[in-house]
Amino acid sequence: MTNGQNDSLNSFKKNIIQINLVSLPPLFTNLNQKWIGIEYQRSINRNFSITLMTDLGKFQDYSFTKYHDYFDENQGFSFTREDVQISGYHIIPSVRYFVLQPFKKINLKIYTNLNLDYYHYFMKKEVYYSLTDRLDKINNSTYRFNVGGGIGAQYIAFGRISIDLNISILTKIYSNTSNNTLSELYPENSFWKSSNNSSWATINLMLGYAFGNKKHKK
């Protein structure tokens, strides 16, 4: 191994800024959902780092129309249309512990993480009843404090480019909803949720840039 390669493996970057690739596809399509995830990572030492991540934007934007039975003698031909928008943000601080570097010559590390997650969602719903030509407007908001943990892998390519895959499971510890007649707004950045929406899982695929050299003391 050359001296340059040794220097790369014996040093690490103090700072990494990453973007969540999971959030990117809707930004470049005609889908109404537009959100983005950004993370900053600060290395404490060779084994520990802290991160701060945010997901923010419009997570849901859709319309649903229900047509009533044409032969309904009370309503005749009529429909009900719902227009729903859900926007909000997550603030997610995390502590990472890098437990394993499986290949000595490759800057790939396996880590575990402990997360806190605060999110605040806002819902706007309009319900139109064609039979009576009535429009109802419904608003709701939910904020939650959550805690969880996960596992991930981070690879630094060419000493600068970071690729990070993480899976975390979180659970609710406190929540509040502004409209008590409606259900809580559940986490929209999840790929799995429990039946009562108190626990969920997220998967993040991050691409970023590492900077700020810090030598590892042998």
mmCIF file of C-alpha atoms in Angstrom:
data_model
loop_
_atom_site.group_PDB
_atom_site.id
_atom_site.type_symbol
_atom_site.label_atom_id
_atom_site.label_comp_id
_atom_site.label_asym_id
_atom_site.label_seq_id
_atom_site.Cartn_x
_atom_site.Cartn_y
_atom_site.Cartn_z
ATOM 1 C CA MET A 1 0.000 0.000 0.000
ATOM 2 C CA THR A 2 1.319 3.446 -0.906
ATOM 3 C CA ASN A 3 1.871 6.260 1.568
ATOM 4 C CA GLY A 4 -1.088 8.117 0.060
ATOM 5 C CA GLN A 5 -3.365 5.159 0.657
ATOM 6 C CA ASN A 6 -2.056 4.846 4.221
ATOM 7 C CA ASP A 7 -2.782 8.521 4.829
ATOM 8 C CA SER A 8 -6.331 8.053 3.516
ATOM 9 C CA LEU A 9 -7.030 5.145 5.856
ATOM 10 C CA ASN A 10 -5.256 6.660 8.865
ATOM 11 C CA SER A 11 -7.200 9.899 8.624
ATOM 12 C CA PHE A 12 -10.888 10.685 8.433
ATOM 13 C CA LYS A 13 -13.069 13.649 7.598
ATOM 14 C CA LYS A 14 -14.484 15.724 10.413
ATOM 15 C CA ASN A 15 -17.552 16.814 8.454
ATOM 16 C CA ILE A 16 -19.938 15.194 5.994
ATOM 17 C CA ILE A 17 -22.962 16.790 4.325
ATOM 18 C CA GLN A 18 -25.374 14.335 2.718
ATOM 19 C CA ILE A 19 -28.634 14.342 0.790
ATOM 20 C CA ASN A 20 -31.219 11.579 1.033
ATOM 21 C CA LEU A 21 -31.548 9.932 -2.384
ATOM 22 C CA VAL A 22 -34.897 8.422 -1.336
ATOM 23 C CA SER A 23 -36.421 11.911 -1.446
ATOM 24 C CA LEU A 24 -35.145 12.850 -4.913
ATOM 25 C CA PRO A 25 -37.365 10.973 -7.440
ATOM 26 C CA PRO A 26 -40.577 12.962 -6.709
ATOM 27 C CA LEU A 27 -38.656 16.221 -7.209
ATOM 28 C CA PHE A 28 -38.090 15.346 -10.874
ATOM 29 C CA THR A 29 -41.532 13.938 -11.707
ATOM 30 C CA ASN A 30 -45.037 15.320 -11.984
ATOM 31 C CA LEU A 31 -45.952 13.950 -8.571
ATOM 32 C CA ASN A 32 -47.248 16.589 -6.173
ATOM 33 C CA GLN A 33 -45.238 15.213 -3.240
ATOM 34 C CA LYS A 34 -42.056 17.262 -2.933
ATOM 35 C CA TRP A 35 -39.773 16.738 0.055
ATOM 36 C CA ILE A 36 -36.064 16.578 0.704
ATOM 37 C CA GLY A 37 -33.780 15.071 3.346
ATOM 38 C CA ILE A 38 -30.430 16.617 4.329
ATOM 39 C CA GLU A 39 -27.950 15.447 6.973
ATOM 40 C CA TYR A 40 -24.838 16.899 8.603
ATOM 41 C CA GLN A 41 -22.374 14.549 10.308
ATOM 42 C CA ARG A 42 -19.616 15.645 12.686
ATOM 43 C CA SER A 43 -16.945 13.153 13.730
ATOM 44 C CA ILE A 44 -15.950 13.161 17.394
ATOM 45 C CA ASN A 45 -13.233 10.557 17.012
ATOM 46 C CA ARG A 46 -12.528 7.434 14.999
ATOM 47 C CA ASN A 47 -15.460 5.538 16.495
ATOM 48 C CA PHE A 48 -18.097 8.148 17.326
ATOM 49 C CA SER A 49 -19.952 10.818 15.393
ATOM 50 C CA ILE A 50 -23.067 12.933 15.841
ATOM 51 C CA THR A 51 -25.498 13.787 13.070
ATOM 52 C CA LEU A 52 -28.384 16.156 12.521
ATOM 53 C CA MET A 53 -30.886 15.306 9.811
ATOM 54 C CA THR A 54 -34.006 17.034 8.566
ATOM 55 C CA ASP A 55 -36.761 15.842 6.251
ATOM 56 C CA LEU A 56 -39.088 18.596 5.126
ATOM 57 C CA GLY A 57 -41.599 19.393 2.433
ATOM 58 C CA LYS A 58 -44.953 18.224 1.121
ATOM 59 C CA PHE A 59 -45.373 14.521 1.878
ATOM 60 C CA GLN A 60 -48.913 14.001 0.547
ATOM 61 C CA ASP A 61 -51.007 15.846 -2.043
ATOM 62 C CA TYR A 62 -53.897 13.936 -3.588
ATOM 63 C CA SER A 63 -57.579 13.971 -4.517
ATOM 64 C CA PHE A 64 -60.098 11.197 -3.987
ATOM 65 C CA THR A 65 -63.562 11.088 -5.533
ATOM 66 C CA LYS A 66 -66.321 8.756 -4.403
ATOM 67 C CA TYR A 67 -69.263 8.383 -6.762
ATOM 68 C CA HIS A 68 -72.555 7.516 -5.136
ATOM 69 C CA ASP A 69 -75.055 5.048 -6.547
ATOM 70 C CA TYR A 70 -76.829 6.558 -9.550
ATOM 71 C CA PHE A 71 -80.019 4.795 -8.513
ATOM 72 C CA ASP A 72 -79.991 6.153 -4.976
ATOM 73 C CA GLU A 73 -83.422 7.770 -4.780
ATOM 74 C CA ASN A 74 -82.274 10.157 -2.061
ATOM 75 C CA GLN A 75 -79.072 11.411 -3.655
ATOM 76 C CA GLY A 76 -79.372 10.467 -7.300
ATOM 77 C CA PHE A 77 -76.126 10.826 -9.203
ATOM 78 C CA SER A 78 -73.708 12.631 -6.914
ATOM 79 C CA PHE A 79 -70.163 12.451 -5.662
ATOM 80 C CA THR A 80 -67.938 13.434 -2.767
ATOM 81 C CA ARG A 81 -64.430 14.685 -3.469
ATOM 82 C CA GLU A 82 -61.610 15.003 -0.950
ATOM 83 C CA ASP A 83 -58.507 17.126 -1.593
ATOM 84 C CA VAL A 84 -55.765 16.448 0.956
ATOM 85 C CA GLN A 85 -52.365 18.040 1.546
ATOM 86 C CA ILE A 86 -49.921 17.008 4.277
ATOM 87 C CA SER A 87 -46.709 18.957 4.788
ATOM 88 C CA GLY A 88 -44.219 19.144 7.622
ATOM 89 C CA TYR A 89 -40.729 18.442 8.836
ATOM 90 C CA HIS A 90 -38.591 16.087 10.911
ATOM 91 C CA ILE A 91 -35.612 17.087 13.080
ATOM 92 C CA ILE A 92 -33.506 14.009 13.838
ATOM 93 C CA PRO A 93 -30.328 14.201 15.967
ATOM 94 C CA SER A 94 -28.365 10.972 16.200
ATOM 95 C CA VAL A 95 -25.277 9.434 17.784
ATOM 96 C CA ARG A 96 -23.335 6.843 15.789
ATOM 97 C CA TYR A 97 -20.888 4.247 16.985
ATOM 98 C CA PHE A 98 -18.749 2.651 14.290
ATOM 99 C CA VAL A 99 -18.355 -0.948 15.376
ATOM 100 C CA LEU A 100 -16.634 -2.604 12.439
ATOM 101 C CA GLN A 101 -14.429 -1.950 9.425
ATOM 102 C CA PRO A 102 -14.621 -5.325 7.604
ATOM 103 C CA PHE A 103 -11.988 -4.579 4.947
ATOM 104 C CA LYS A 104 -8.703 -2.999 6.015
ATOM 105 C CA LYS A 105 -7.968 -1.508 2.591
ATOM 106 C CA ILE A 106 -11.471 -0.147 1.971
ATOM 107 C CA ASN A 107 -12.930 2.778 3.904
ATOM 108 C CA LEU A 108 -16.219 0.997 4.636
ATOM 109 C CA LYS A 109 -17.577 1.030 8.187
ATOM 110 C CA ILE A 110 -20.560 -0.568 9.888
ATOM 111 C CA TYR A 111 -22.260 1.443 12.634
ATOM 112 C CA THR A 112 -25.143 1.441 15.068
ATOM 113 C CA ASN A 113 -27.069 4.604 15.877
ATOM 114 C CA LEU A 114 -29.351 6.032 18.546
ATOM 115 C CA ASN A 115 -31.923 8.530 17.238
ATOM 116 C CA LEU A 116 -34.271 11.155 18.548
ATOM 117 C CA ASP A 117 -36.986 12.324 16.180
ATOM 118 C CA TYR A 118 -39.240 15.343 16.504
ATOM 119 C CA TYR A 119 -41.733 15.873 13.726
ATOM 120 C CA HIS A 120 -44.547 18.313 13.072
ATOM 121 C CA TYR A 121 -47.116 17.701 10.338
ATOM 122 C CA PHE A 122 -49.905 19.913 9.021
ATOM 123 C CA MET A 123 -52.946 18.639 7.133
ATOM 124 C CA LYS A 124 -55.366 20.632 5.001
ATOM 125 C CA LYS A 125 -58.434 18.812 3.716
ATOM 126 C CA GLU A 126 -61.314 20.065 1.612
ATOM 127 C CA VAL A 127 -64.410 17.889 1.199
ATOM 128 C CA TYR A 128 -66.901 18.818 -1.524
ATOM 129 C CA TYR A 129 -70.432 17.353 -1.587
ATOM 130 C CA SER A 130 -71.932 17.763 -5.045
ATOM 131 C CA LEU A 131 -75.500 17.000 -3.990
ATOM 132 C CA THR A 132 -75.687 19.984 -1.648
ATOM 133 C CA ASP A 133 -72.892 21.995 -3.278
ATOM 134 C CA ARG A 134 -71.209 22.219 0.140
ATOM 135 C CA LEU A 135 -67.501 22.574 0.787
ATOM 136 C CA ASP A 136 -66.065 21.661 4.196
ATOM 137 C CA LYS A 137 -62.540 22.657 5.197
ATOM 138 C CA ILE A 138 -60.731 20.585 7.819
ATOM 139 C CA ASN A 139 -57.354 21.358 9.373
ATOM 140 C CA ASN A 140 -55.231 19.232 11.659
ATOM 141 C CA SER A 141 -51.665 19.147 12.944
ATOM 142 C CA THR A 142 -49.643 16.618 14.906
ATOM 143 C CA TYR A 143 -46.306 16.850 16.647
ATOM 144 C CA ARG A 144 -44.438 13.906 18.124
ATOM 145 C CA PHE A 145 -41.316 13.139 20.115
ATOM 146 C CA ASN A 146 -39.845 9.764 19.228
ATOM 147 C CA VAL A 147 -36.819 7.619 20.038
ATOM 148 C CA GLY A 148 -35.195 4.687 18.283
ATOM 149 C CA GLY A 149 -32.098 3.052 16.934
ATOM 150 C CA GLY A 150 -30.728 1.392 13.865
ATOM 151 C CA ILE A 151 -27.829 0.033 11.885
ATOM 152 C CA GLY A 152 -26.019 1.323 8.844
ATOM 153 C CA ALA A 153 -22.957 1.260 6.635
ATOM 154 C CA GLN A 154 -20.897 4.202 5.397
ATOM 155 C CA TYR A 155 -18.366 4.150 2.572
ATOM 156 C CA ILE A 156 -16.003 7.008 1.751
ATOM 157 C CA ALA A 157 -14.862 6.871 -1.883
ATOM 158 C CA PHE A 158 -11.847 8.801 -3.160
ATOM 159 C CA GLY A 159 -11.484 10.340 0.299
ATOM 160 C CA ARG A 160 -14.407 12.708 -0.354
ATOM 161 C CA ILE A 161 -17.593 11.025 -1.596
ATOM 162 C CA SER A 162 -19.771 9.427 1.089
ATOM 163 C CA ILE A 163 -22.358 6.716 0.494
ATOM 164 C CA ASP A 164 -24.464 5.855 3.526
ATOM 165 C CA LEU A 165 -27.241 3.280 3.943
ATOM 166 C CA ASN A 166 -29.214 3.254 7.196
ATOM 167 C CA ILE A 167 -32.259 1.420 8.558
ATOM 168 C CA SER A 168 -33.823 2.659 11.807
ATOM 169 C CA ILE A 169 -36.833 1.712 13.919
ATOM 170 C CA LEU A 170 -38.503 4.370 16.075
ATOM 171 C CA THR A 171 -41.328 4.521 18.571
ATOM 172 C CA LYS A 172 -43.468 7.336 19.917
ATOM 173 C CA ILE A 173 -42.907 8.668 23.427
ATOM 174 C CA TYR A 174 -45.235 11.709 23.301
ATOM 175 C CA SER A 175 -47.609 13.281 20.792
ATOM 176 C CA ASN A 176 -50.240 15.974 20.490
ATOM 177 C CA THR A 177 -52.915 16.567 17.851
ATOM 178 C CA SER A 178 -54.708 19.864 17.360
ATOM 179 C CA ASN A 179 -57.999 18.304 16.255
ATOM 180 C CA ASN A 180 -59.067 15.677 18.773
ATOM 181 C CA THR A 181 -61.806 14.374 16.487
ATOM 182 C CA LEU A 182 -59.221 13.194 13.946
ATOM 183 C CA SER A 183 -56.457 10.613 14.021
ATOM 184 C CA GLU A 184 -52.833 11.589 14.511
ATOM 185 C CA LEU A 185 -50.833 12.275 11.381
ATOM 186 C CA TYR A 186 -48.422 9.382 11.076
ATOM 187 C CA PRO A 187 -44.792 9.608 9.857
ATOM 188 C CA GLU A 188 -44.776 9.943 6.081
ATOM 189 C CA ASN A 189 -41.047 9.217 5.692
ATOM 190 C CA SER A 190 -41.497 5.580 6.780
ATOM 191 C CA PHE A 191 -41.604 2.376 4.744
ATOM 192 C CA TRP A 192 -43.262 0.354 7.537
ATOM 193 C CA LYS A 193 -45.672 1.301 10.323
ATOM 194 C CA SER A 194 -47.236 -0.680 13.148
ATOM 195 C CA SER A 195 -51.005 -1.137 13.091
ATOM 196 C CA ASN A 196 -51.522 1.642 15.647
ATOM 197 C CA ASN A 197 -48.873 3.906 14.046
ATOM 198 C CA SER A 198 -46.885 4.121 17.287
ATOM 199 C CA SER A 199 -43.774 2.498 15.770
ATOM 200 C CA TRP A 200 -42.284 2.677 12.306
ATOM 201 C CA ALA A 201 -39.155 2.049 10.278
ATOM 202 C CA THR A 202 -37.216 4.289 7.912
ATOM 203 C CA ILE A 203 -34.612 3.561 5.279
ATOM 204 C CA ASN A 204 -32.238 6.263 4.075
ATOM 205 C CA LEU A 205 -29.754 6.102 1.226
ATOM 206 C CA MET A 206 -27.464 9.110 1.484
ATOM 207 C CA LEU A 207 -24.947 10.603 -0.919
ATOM 208 C CA GLY A 208 -22.637 13.319 0.322
ATOM 209 C CA TYR A 209 -19.359 15.178 0.467
ATOM 210 C CA ALA A 210 -16.737 14.750 3.209
ATOM 211 C CA PHE A 211 -14.349 17.540 4.190
ATOM 212 C CA GLY A 212 -12.036 18.632 6.987
ATOM 213 C CA ASN A 213 -9.136 16.226 7.534
ATOM 214 C CA LYS A 214 -8.426 14.826 10.973
ATOM 215 C CA LYS A 215 -5.516 12.484 11.549
ATOM 216 C CA HIS A 216 -6.047 9.245 13.399
ATOM 217 C CA LYS A 217 -3.534 8.812 16.175
ATOM 218 C CA LYS A 218 -1.964 5.378 16.001
#
